[in-house]
Short mmCIF file of C-alpha atoms in Angstrom, two decimals:
data_model
loop_
_atom_site.label_atom_id
_atom_site.label_comp_id
_atom_site.label_asym_id
_atom_site.label_seq_id
_atom_site.Cartn_x
_atom_site.Cartn_y
_atom_site.Cartn_z
CA MET A 13 0.00 0.00 0.00
CA SER A 14 1.50 3.32 -0.94
CA PHE A 15 -0.44 5.55 1.42
CA PHE A 16 -2.51 5.55 4.59
CA SER A 17 -5.65 7.53 5.24
CA VAL A 18 -7.13 9.23 8.27
CA THR A 19 -10.79 10.09 8.69
CA VAL A 20 -11.71 12.84 11.11
CA THR A 21 -15.30 13.18 12.23
CA GLY A 22 -16.39 15.26 15.12
CA GLN A 23 -17.75 18.56 16.26
CA ILE A 24 -16.78 21.86 17.77
CA ASP A 25 -18.78 21.59 20.91
CA THR A 26 -18.73 24.60 23.20
CA ARG A 27 -16.73 27.57 24.37
CA ILE A 28 -15.78 27.53 28.01
CA SER A 29 -13.53 29.46 30.38
CA THR A 30 -9.80 28.79 30.80
CA THR A 31 -10.35 27.87 34.42
CA SER A 32 -11.51 24.41 33.48
CA ILE A 33 -8.20 23.77 31.72
CA ALA A 34 -6.21 25.10 34.63
CA ASN A 35 -8.14 22.86 36.95
CA THR A 36 -7.54 19.71 34.93
CA THR A 37 -3.82 20.30 34.54
CA SER A 38 -2.51 22.19 37.53
CA ASN A 39 -4.17 20.21 40.32
CA THR A 40 -4.39 23.19 42.57
CA GLY A 41 -7.76 22.02 43.78
CA GLN A 42 -9.27 25.44 43.63
CA ILE A 43 -12.65 25.86 42.03
CA GLY A 44 -12.75 28.89 39.83
CA TYR A 45 -15.70 30.60 38.31
CA ASN A 46 -15.18 32.91 35.42
CA SER A 47 -17.82 34.24 33.16
CA PRO A 48 -16.76 37.38 31.33
CA SER A 49 -19.44 39.06 29.31
CA TYR A 50 -17.70 38.43 26.01
CA TYR A 51 -18.71 34.80 26.01
CA SER A 52 -22.21 35.87 25.25
CA VAL A 53 -22.13 36.06 21.47
CA ASN A 54 -19.53 34.17 19.49
CA LEU A 55 -18.69 32.89 16.06
CA ALA A 56 -15.92 30.48 15.24
CA LEU A 57 -13.90 29.87 12.14
CA ALA A 58 -12.43 26.39 11.94
CA LEU A 59 -9.57 25.49 9.59
CA ILE A 60 -7.56 22.35 9.17
CA HIS A 61 -3.88 23.19 8.93
CA HIS A 62 -1.32 20.73 7.64
CA ALA A 63 2.31 21.62 7.13
CA ASN A 64 2.84 18.57 4.96
CA HIS A 65 1.97 19.17 1.36
CA ARG A 66 1.95 15.49 0.65
CA LYS A 67 -1.19 15.23 2.75
CA VAL A 68 -4.16 15.34 0.47
CA VAL A 69 -7.76 15.91 1.42
CA VAL A 70 -9.77 13.11 -0.10
CA SER A 71 -13.20 14.25 0.96
CA GLY A 72 -14.86 16.80 3.17
CA LEU A 73 -14.36 20.48 3.81
CA GLU A 74 -11.13 21.89 5.17
CA ASP A 75 -12.66 25.02 6.66
CA GLY A 76 -15.97 26.18 8.00
CA LEU A 77 -17.72 29.04 9.69
CA THR A 78 -20.04 28.37 12.60
CA GLN A 79 -23.23 30.16 13.43
CA MET A 80 -23.23 33.20 15.70
CA ALA A 81 -24.02 31.56 19.00
CA ARG A 82 -25.35 33.19 22.12
CA ALA A 83 -24.53 31.74 25.52
CA SER A 84 -27.19 30.35 27.77
CA THR A 85 -28.40 32.67 30.46
CA SER A 86 -28.17 30.05 33.14
CA THR A 87 -25.00 28.32 34.21
CA THR A 88 -24.70 25.25 32.07
CA PHE A 89 -23.68 22.07 33.72
CA SER A 90 -21.97 19.10 32.15
CA GLN A 91 -20.14 16.01 33.28
CA ALA A 92 -16.84 17.34 31.95
CA MET A 93 -17.22 20.55 33.86
CA TYR A 94 -18.17 18.71 36.96
CA SER A 95 -14.99 16.63 36.82
CA SER A 96 -12.81 19.61 36.02
CA GLY A 97 -14.39 21.70 38.72
CA ALA A 98 -15.42 24.61 36.53
CA PHE A 99 -18.86 25.99 36.04
CA SER A 100 -19.35 28.72 33.56
CA ARG A 101 -21.67 30.09 30.95
CA THR A 102 -20.94 28.17 27.83
CA CYS A 103 -21.52 29.02 24.24
CA VAL A 104 -22.77 26.08 22.18
CA TRP A 105 -21.81 25.67 18.53
CA ASN A 106 -22.34 21.97 17.97
CA PHE A 107 -20.62 22.43 14.60
CA PRO A 108 -19.80 19.31 12.55
CA ILE A 109 -16.38 18.43 11.14
CA ASP A 110 -16.00 15.68 8.54
CA VAL A 111 -12.78 15.36 6.62
CA CYS A 112 -10.60 12.57 5.25
CA PHE A 113 -6.88 12.79 4.45
CA LYS A 114 -4.43 10.50 2.76
CA SER A 115 -0.68 10.70 3.15
CA THR A 116 2.59 8.82 3.03
CA ASN A 117 4.20 10.45 6.07
CA PRO A 118 2.97 11.33 9.56
CA PHE A 119 5.14 14.45 9.57
CA GLY A 120 2.93 17.51 9.34
CA TRP A 121 0.01 15.70 10.92
CA PRO A 122 -3.08 17.94 10.65
CA GLN A 123 -4.04 20.44 13.29
CA LEU A 124 -7.39 22.06 13.86
CA VAL A 125 -7.15 25.83 13.96
CA VAL A 126 -9.97 27.91 15.43
CA CYS A 127 -10.49 31.63 15.42
CA VAL A 128 -13.26 32.91 17.64
CA TYR A 129 -14.93 36.21 16.88
CA GLY A 130 -17.35 38.07 19.10
CA LEU A 131 -18.95 41.44 19.50
CA ASP A 132 -17.44 44.09 21.73
CA GLU A 133 -19.22 46.66 23.91
CA PHE A 134 -20.22 48.66 20.83
CA GLY A 135 -21.37 45.73 18.74
CA ARG A 136 -18.27 45.59 16.57
CA ASP A 137 -16.76 42.35 15.32
CA VAL A 138 -13.51 41.62 17.14
CA VAL A 139 -11.34 38.55 17.54
CA ARG A 140 -11.81 36.77 20.87
CA GLY A 141 -9.35 33.94 20.52
CA TYR A 142 -7.02 31.92 18.34
CA GLY A 143 -6.36 28.31 19.12
CA ALA A 144 -4.90 25.19 17.59
CA VAL A 145 -4.93 21.54 18.52
CA ARG A 146 -3.10 18.58 17.05
CA LEU A 147 -5.53 15.96 15.84
CA PRO A 148 -4.84 12.66 17.62
CA LEU A 149 -2.82 9.97 15.83
CA THR A 150 -4.66 7.13 17.43
CA ALA A 151 -8.04 5.83 16.39
CA GLY A 152 -10.93 6.35 18.73
CA ARG A 153 -12.98 9.07 20.33
CA HIS A 154 -11.09 12.00 21.80
CA VAL A 155 -12.40 14.93 23.81
CA LEU A 156 -9.98 17.81 23.39
CA TYR A 157 -9.80 21.22 24.99
CA ILE A 158 -8.23 24.04 23.00
CA PRO A 159 -7.06 27.02 25.04
CA THR A 160 -7.38 30.22 23.03
CA VAL A 161 -5.24 33.35 23.02
CA VAL A 162 -5.36 36.82 21.52
CA PRO A 163 -2.29 38.87 20.62
CA ARG A 164 -1.60 41.76 22.97
CA ALA A 165 -0.99 45.30 21.80
CA THR A 166 2.67 46.28 21.96
CA THR A 167 2.16 49.31 24.24
CA PRO A 168 -0.58 50.36 26.68
CA PHE A 169 -1.32 53.30 24.42
CA ASN A 170 -1.84 51.01 21.44
CA ALA A 171 -4.05 48.83 23.62
CA PHE A 172 -6.28 51.78 24.40
CA LEU A 173 -6.28 52.93 20.79
CA SER A 174 -7.26 49.49 19.51
CA TRP A 175 -10.06 49.25 22.07
CA ALA A 176 -11.35 52.72 21.15
CA THR A 177 -11.26 52.15 17.41
CA GLY A 178 -12.46 48.56 17.65
CA ARG A 179 -9.47 47.29 15.70
CA VAL A 180 -7.82 44.90 18.12
CA PRO A 181 -4.50 43.21 17.22
CA GLU A 182 -4.99 40.22 14.93
CA TYR A 183 -2.79 37.72 13.16
CA LEU A 184 -2.52 38.26 9.43
CA ASP A 185 -2.60 34.53 8.85
CA PRO A 186 -4.73 32.43 11.22
CA ASN A 187 -2.42 29.48 10.53
CA PHE A 188 0.30 31.32 12.48
CA ILE A 189 -1.12 29.80 15.65
CA ALA A 190 -0.37 26.32 14.31
CA GLN A 191 3.24 27.06 13.43
CA SER A 192 6.40 27.05 15.48
CA LYS A 193 8.28 29.71 13.52
CA GLY A 194 8.15 33.34 14.57
CA ARG A 195 6.36 32.81 17.85
CA GLU A 196 9.08 34.29 20.05
CA VAL A 197 8.10 37.80 18.98
CA THR A 198 4.48 37.47 20.05
CA ARG A 199 2.96 38.44 23.39
CA VAL A 200 -0.51 37.10 23.98
CA LYS A 201 -3.35 37.05 26.47
CA SER A 202 -4.94 33.67 27.13
CA GLN A 203 -8.68 33.77 27.53
CA GLY A 204 -11.28 31.08 27.13
CA ALA A 205 -11.13 27.63 25.67
CA LEU A 206 -13.04 25.39 23.32
CA LYS A 207 -14.20 21.88 23.76
CA ILE A 208 -14.14 19.65 20.72
CA VAL A 209 -15.05 16.01 20.29
CA ILE A 210 -13.22 14.13 17.57
CA ASP A 211 -13.42 10.59 16.27
CA ILE A 212 -10.37 9.37 14.41
CA ALA A 213 -10.38 6.37 12.12
CA THR A 214 -7.19 5.28 10.39
CA LYS A 215 -6.82 3.01 7.41
CA GLU A 216 -3.79 0.92 6.48
CA ILE A 217 -1.54 2.75 8.93
CA ASP A 218 -0.27 -0.63 10.24
CA LYS A 219 0.34 -1.99 6.78
CA PHE A 220 2.33 1.13 6.09
CA GLY A 221 4.72 0.00 8.85
CA LEU A 222 3.77 2.69 11.32
CA GLN A 223 3.14 1.96 14.94
CA VAL A 224 1.09 4.73 16.53
CA SER A 225 -0.08 3.09 19.73
CA ALA A 226 1.33 0.68 22.26
CA SER A 227 -1.43 -1.87 21.86
CA SER A 228 -1.21 -2.31 18.10
CA ARG A 229 1.08 -5.11 16.88
CA ARG A 230 1.80 -6.39 20.39
CA ILE A 231 1.64 -10.14 20.83
CA MET B 22 17.15 2.65 9.54
CA ALA B 23 14.35 3.09 12.02
CA GLU B 24 12.18 6.17 12.10
CA LEU B 25 10.71 8.14 15.00
CA PHE B 26 7.99 10.76 14.72
CA CYS B 27 7.33 13.11 17.66
CA ILE B 28 4.15 15.03 17.07
CA GLY B 29 2.70 17.08 19.87
CA THR B 30 2.13 20.31 21.67
CA LEU B 31 3.80 22.28 24.44
CA GLN B 32 0.57 22.98 26.25
CA GLY B 33 1.74 25.46 28.85
CA ALA B 34 3.02 25.88 32.36
CA SER B 35 1.69 26.12 35.89
CA GLY B 36 2.97 26.55 39.40
CA TYR B 37 5.41 29.39 38.76
CA PRO B 38 5.57 32.45 41.04
CA HIS B 39 4.44 34.62 38.14
CA ALA B 40 2.49 33.54 35.06
CA GLU B 41 3.96 35.79 32.33
CA LEU B 42 6.16 33.10 30.86
CA CYS B 43 7.80 31.90 27.70
CA ALA B 44 10.04 28.91 27.05
CA LYS B 45 12.95 28.02 24.85
CA TRP B 46 12.83 24.37 23.90
CA ALA B 47 15.10 22.03 21.96
CA PHE B 48 15.41 18.36 21.14
CA VAL B 49 18.74 16.81 22.11
CA ALA B 50 19.60 13.46 20.52
CA GLY B 51 22.66 11.23 20.23
CA ASP B 52 25.07 11.11 17.31
CA ALA B 53 23.30 8.21 15.65
CA TRP B 54 20.14 10.25 15.31
CA GLU B 55 19.48 12.33 12.26
CA LEU B 56 16.79 14.93 11.82
CA VAL B 57 14.91 14.45 8.56
CA GLU B 58 12.21 17.10 8.80
CA GLY B 59 10.82 19.53 11.30
CA GLU B 60 12.10 22.10 13.73
CA GLU B 61 14.39 20.83 16.44
CA SER B 62 14.28 23.94 18.60
CA GLY B 63 12.24 27.06 19.11
CA GLN B 64 10.79 29.58 21.46
CA THR B 65 7.18 29.92 22.54
CA GLN B 66 5.05 33.02 22.72
CA VAL B 67 4.89 35.06 25.92
CA ASP B 68 1.51 34.54 27.51
CA VAL B 69 0.18 37.09 29.96
CA PRO B 70 -2.94 35.26 31.14
CA GLY B 71 -6.11 37.27 30.99
CA GLU B 72 -8.39 35.00 32.95
CA ASP B 73 -6.59 32.44 34.99
CA GLU B 74 -3.27 33.36 36.59
CA ARG B 75 -2.54 29.76 37.48
CA TYR B 76 -1.99 28.54 33.97
CA THR B 77 0.15 29.90 31.13
CA VAL B 78 -0.95 28.93 27.64
CA TRP B 79 1.73 28.23 25.02
CA SER B 80 -0.05 25.75 22.80
CA HIS B 81 3.14 25.49 20.78
CA PRO B 82 3.24 22.85 18.04
CA ILE B 83 6.04 20.29 17.88
CA ASP B 84 6.61 18.09 14.86
CA VAL B 85 9.90 16.29 14.21
CA HIS B 86 10.97 13.26 12.21
CA TYR B 87 14.17 11.40 13.14
CA THR B 88 15.94 8.43 11.67
CA THR B 89 18.38 6.43 13.73
CA ARG B 90 20.94 3.63 13.58
CA SER B 91 21.11 3.15 17.34
CA LEU B 92 18.88 3.25 20.38
CA SER B 93 21.46 5.07 22.48
CA GLY B 94 20.99 8.79 22.73
CA TRP B 95 17.19 8.55 22.52
CA PRO B 96 15.94 12.14 22.12
CA LYS B 97 15.17 14.39 25.07
CA LEU B 98 13.27 17.63 25.19
CA VAL B 99 15.15 20.38 27.02
CA PHE B 100 13.49 23.51 28.34
CA GLN B 101 14.48 26.93 29.65
CA VAL B 102 11.61 28.96 31.07
CA PHE B 103 11.77 32.74 31.27
CA ARG B 104 9.49 35.24 32.87
CA GLN B 105 8.95 38.48 31.04
CA ASP B 106 8.12 41.32 33.41
CA MET B 107 6.22 44.53 32.72
CA PHE B 108 9.39 46.22 31.44
CA GLY B 109 10.10 43.47 28.93
CA ARG B 110 13.03 42.05 30.88
CA ASN B 111 13.50 38.31 30.73
CA GLU B 112 14.32 36.55 33.96
CA LEU B 113 15.28 32.90 34.18
CA TYR B 114 12.50 30.90 35.79
CA GLY B 115 13.57 27.33 35.33
CA TYR B 116 15.39 24.53 33.57
CA GLY B 117 14.07 21.07 32.88
CA PHE B 118 14.14 18.14 30.52
CA VAL B 119 12.06 15.12 29.70
CA HIS B 120 12.88 11.99 27.72
CA VAL B 121 10.79 11.49 24.64
CA PRO B 122 8.75 8.39 25.54
CA THR B 123 9.79 5.23 23.71
CA THR B 124 6.33 3.70 23.61
CA PRO B 125 4.24 4.68 20.60
CA GLY B 126 1.01 6.43 21.47
CA THR B 127 -0.06 9.66 23.08
CA HIS B 128 1.67 10.71 26.29
CA VAL B 129 0.81 13.52 28.66
CA LEU B 130 4.07 14.65 30.21
CA GLU B 131 4.82 16.93 33.12
CA VAL B 132 8.27 18.47 33.30
CA ALA B 133 9.22 19.61 36.77
CA THR B 134 11.65 22.51 36.58
CA TRP B 135 14.31 24.03 38.84
CA ARG B 136 16.61 27.00 38.84
CA PRO B 137 20.05 27.52 40.37
CA ALA B 138 19.92 29.19 43.78
CA GLY B 139 23.44 30.59 43.79
CA THR B 140 25.12 32.02 46.85
CA LEU B 141 23.40 34.05 49.55
CA MET B 142 24.66 37.19 47.83
CA ASP B 143 23.10 36.01 44.55
CA GLN B 144 19.79 35.47 46.30
CA VAL B 145 19.80 38.95 47.82
CA TRP B 146 20.73 40.33 44.42
CA SER B 147 17.92 38.47 42.65
CA PHE B 148 15.39 39.48 45.29
CA PHE B 149 15.99 43.18 44.65
CA LEU B 150 17.04 43.25 41.02
CA GLY B 151 15.30 40.22 39.58
CA ALA B 152 18.43 38.80 37.97
CA THR B 153 18.68 35.14 38.93
CA PRO B 154 21.87 33.12 38.40
CA GLN B 155 21.94 31.14 35.15
CA LEU B 156 23.85 28.11 33.95
CA LYS B 157 26.90 28.77 31.78
CA SER B 158 26.48 25.53 29.91
CA MET B 159 23.05 24.29 28.87
CA ASP B 160 24.39 20.71 28.76
CA LEU B 161 24.00 20.59 32.52
CA ILE B 162 20.22 20.52 32.10
CA HIS B 163 20.28 17.04 30.61
CA ASN B 164 23.70 15.62 31.55
CA PRO B 165 24.12 13.61 34.73
CA SER B 166 27.70 14.72 35.41
CA ASP B 167 28.66 17.73 37.55
CA ARG B 168 25.22 18.20 39.05
CA PHE B 169 26.45 17.78 42.63
CA ARG B 170 27.92 21.27 42.72
CA LEU B 171 24.56 22.89 42.20
CA HIS B 172 22.10 24.22 44.73
CA THR B 173 18.68 24.60 43.22
CA ILE B 174 15.21 25.87 43.95
CA ALA B 175 12.07 24.10 42.75
CA MET B 176 9.97 25.99 40.21
CA GLY B 177 6.77 25.09 38.37
CA LYS B 178 5.76 22.46 35.86
CA ILE B 179 5.63 22.43 32.07
CA HIS B 180 2.81 20.46 30.45
CA VAL B 181 3.59 18.64 27.22
CA THR B 182 1.49 16.30 25.11
CA LEU B 183 3.52 14.11 22.77
CA SER B 184 2.33 11.53 20.30
CA ILE B 185 4.97 9.04 19.28
CA ALA B 186 4.86 7.05 16.06
CA VAL B 187 7.64 4.65 15.13
CA ARG B 188 8.52 2.75 12.02
CA GLY B 189 11.02 0.00 11.34
CA PHE B 190 12.08 -0.74 14.95
CA GLU B 191 10.38 -4.14 14.94
CA LYS B 192 12.30 -5.20 11.89
CA HIS B 193 15.47 -4.96 13.98
CA GLY B 194 13.96 -6.87 16.88
CA VAL B 195 13.46 -3.78 19.03
CA SER B 196 10.26 -3.72 21.08
CA LEU B 197 9.21 -0.33 22.33
#
């Protein structure tokens, strides 16, 4: 077999606060509650980024734009939030992703890039977060949390100016967030996170000679 | 020739005295290892958290492809963490390393970091001026020799997710 293929099906689930990520990873045992007003109305742009040009999309769409979603007025409650200790007002997108790749090399494995846009105090469209997550290599269902960041203005004066004019700092290329090059010059503010649910199915990855999990090819 | 793919993300850091952090990272591998594709070193963004001061988000992608003739010198990931203060000065906040796991699959790694304490004078100096002592040679982060001279202070943790894919190790009778 000269190539293997990967099928990605899943959905962009909800937008949540960063606190739930901090709680799952830092084990500080503190329950945080964060619900800034800007979670209320949001729109997400999802792109699949792959550095490897030998990866070809066989079927499905590589990018999509979600609906403008308004957060619930009550505090939403879910099992994931219960276990992570965070309760917050979530924004539901429930946006489907269906894409299939074929490739000859795992290098440049696809990433999911999300850009979240919202409305500011004056109803203007501004960016609320950039985020990227590496799609899992192993087959199965994966629940992933993507922390999102926005670039910071270089000076406090610029920060005020961008707030006043409604032109907040943005990346020229959304794929920047999925790349390693050039990051050292950026200063960002982390705010919010996204929950996505992804199912990965791989085809002929074993036959290709690749071992991507401990259980496969063990006797 | 056996091949190793390390595909993952430097998620971020937690447990540091201040959260405005960035990291320099690099893969260090033995002589038998050859980089085919990907970036072997880099520096993350500086995150000044807006919501949660306990967690710094880097979300920095890692993607490397190695070939090797030998198992010795299995790659390690080496880190230097810096704090950037409000004046844009970078202060050393920790060193640490982690071995790239040998088992294929997805691994969630935590890298505990430390920084040199220096003499009492150094500590007084760093308390007032924010300049902490640094290592002259970065090899000390991942080499076992000469560590006994150091006095160190514990710093926070770096969170890394790495997916490992291997190819051709079985052919040589290597089980990972």
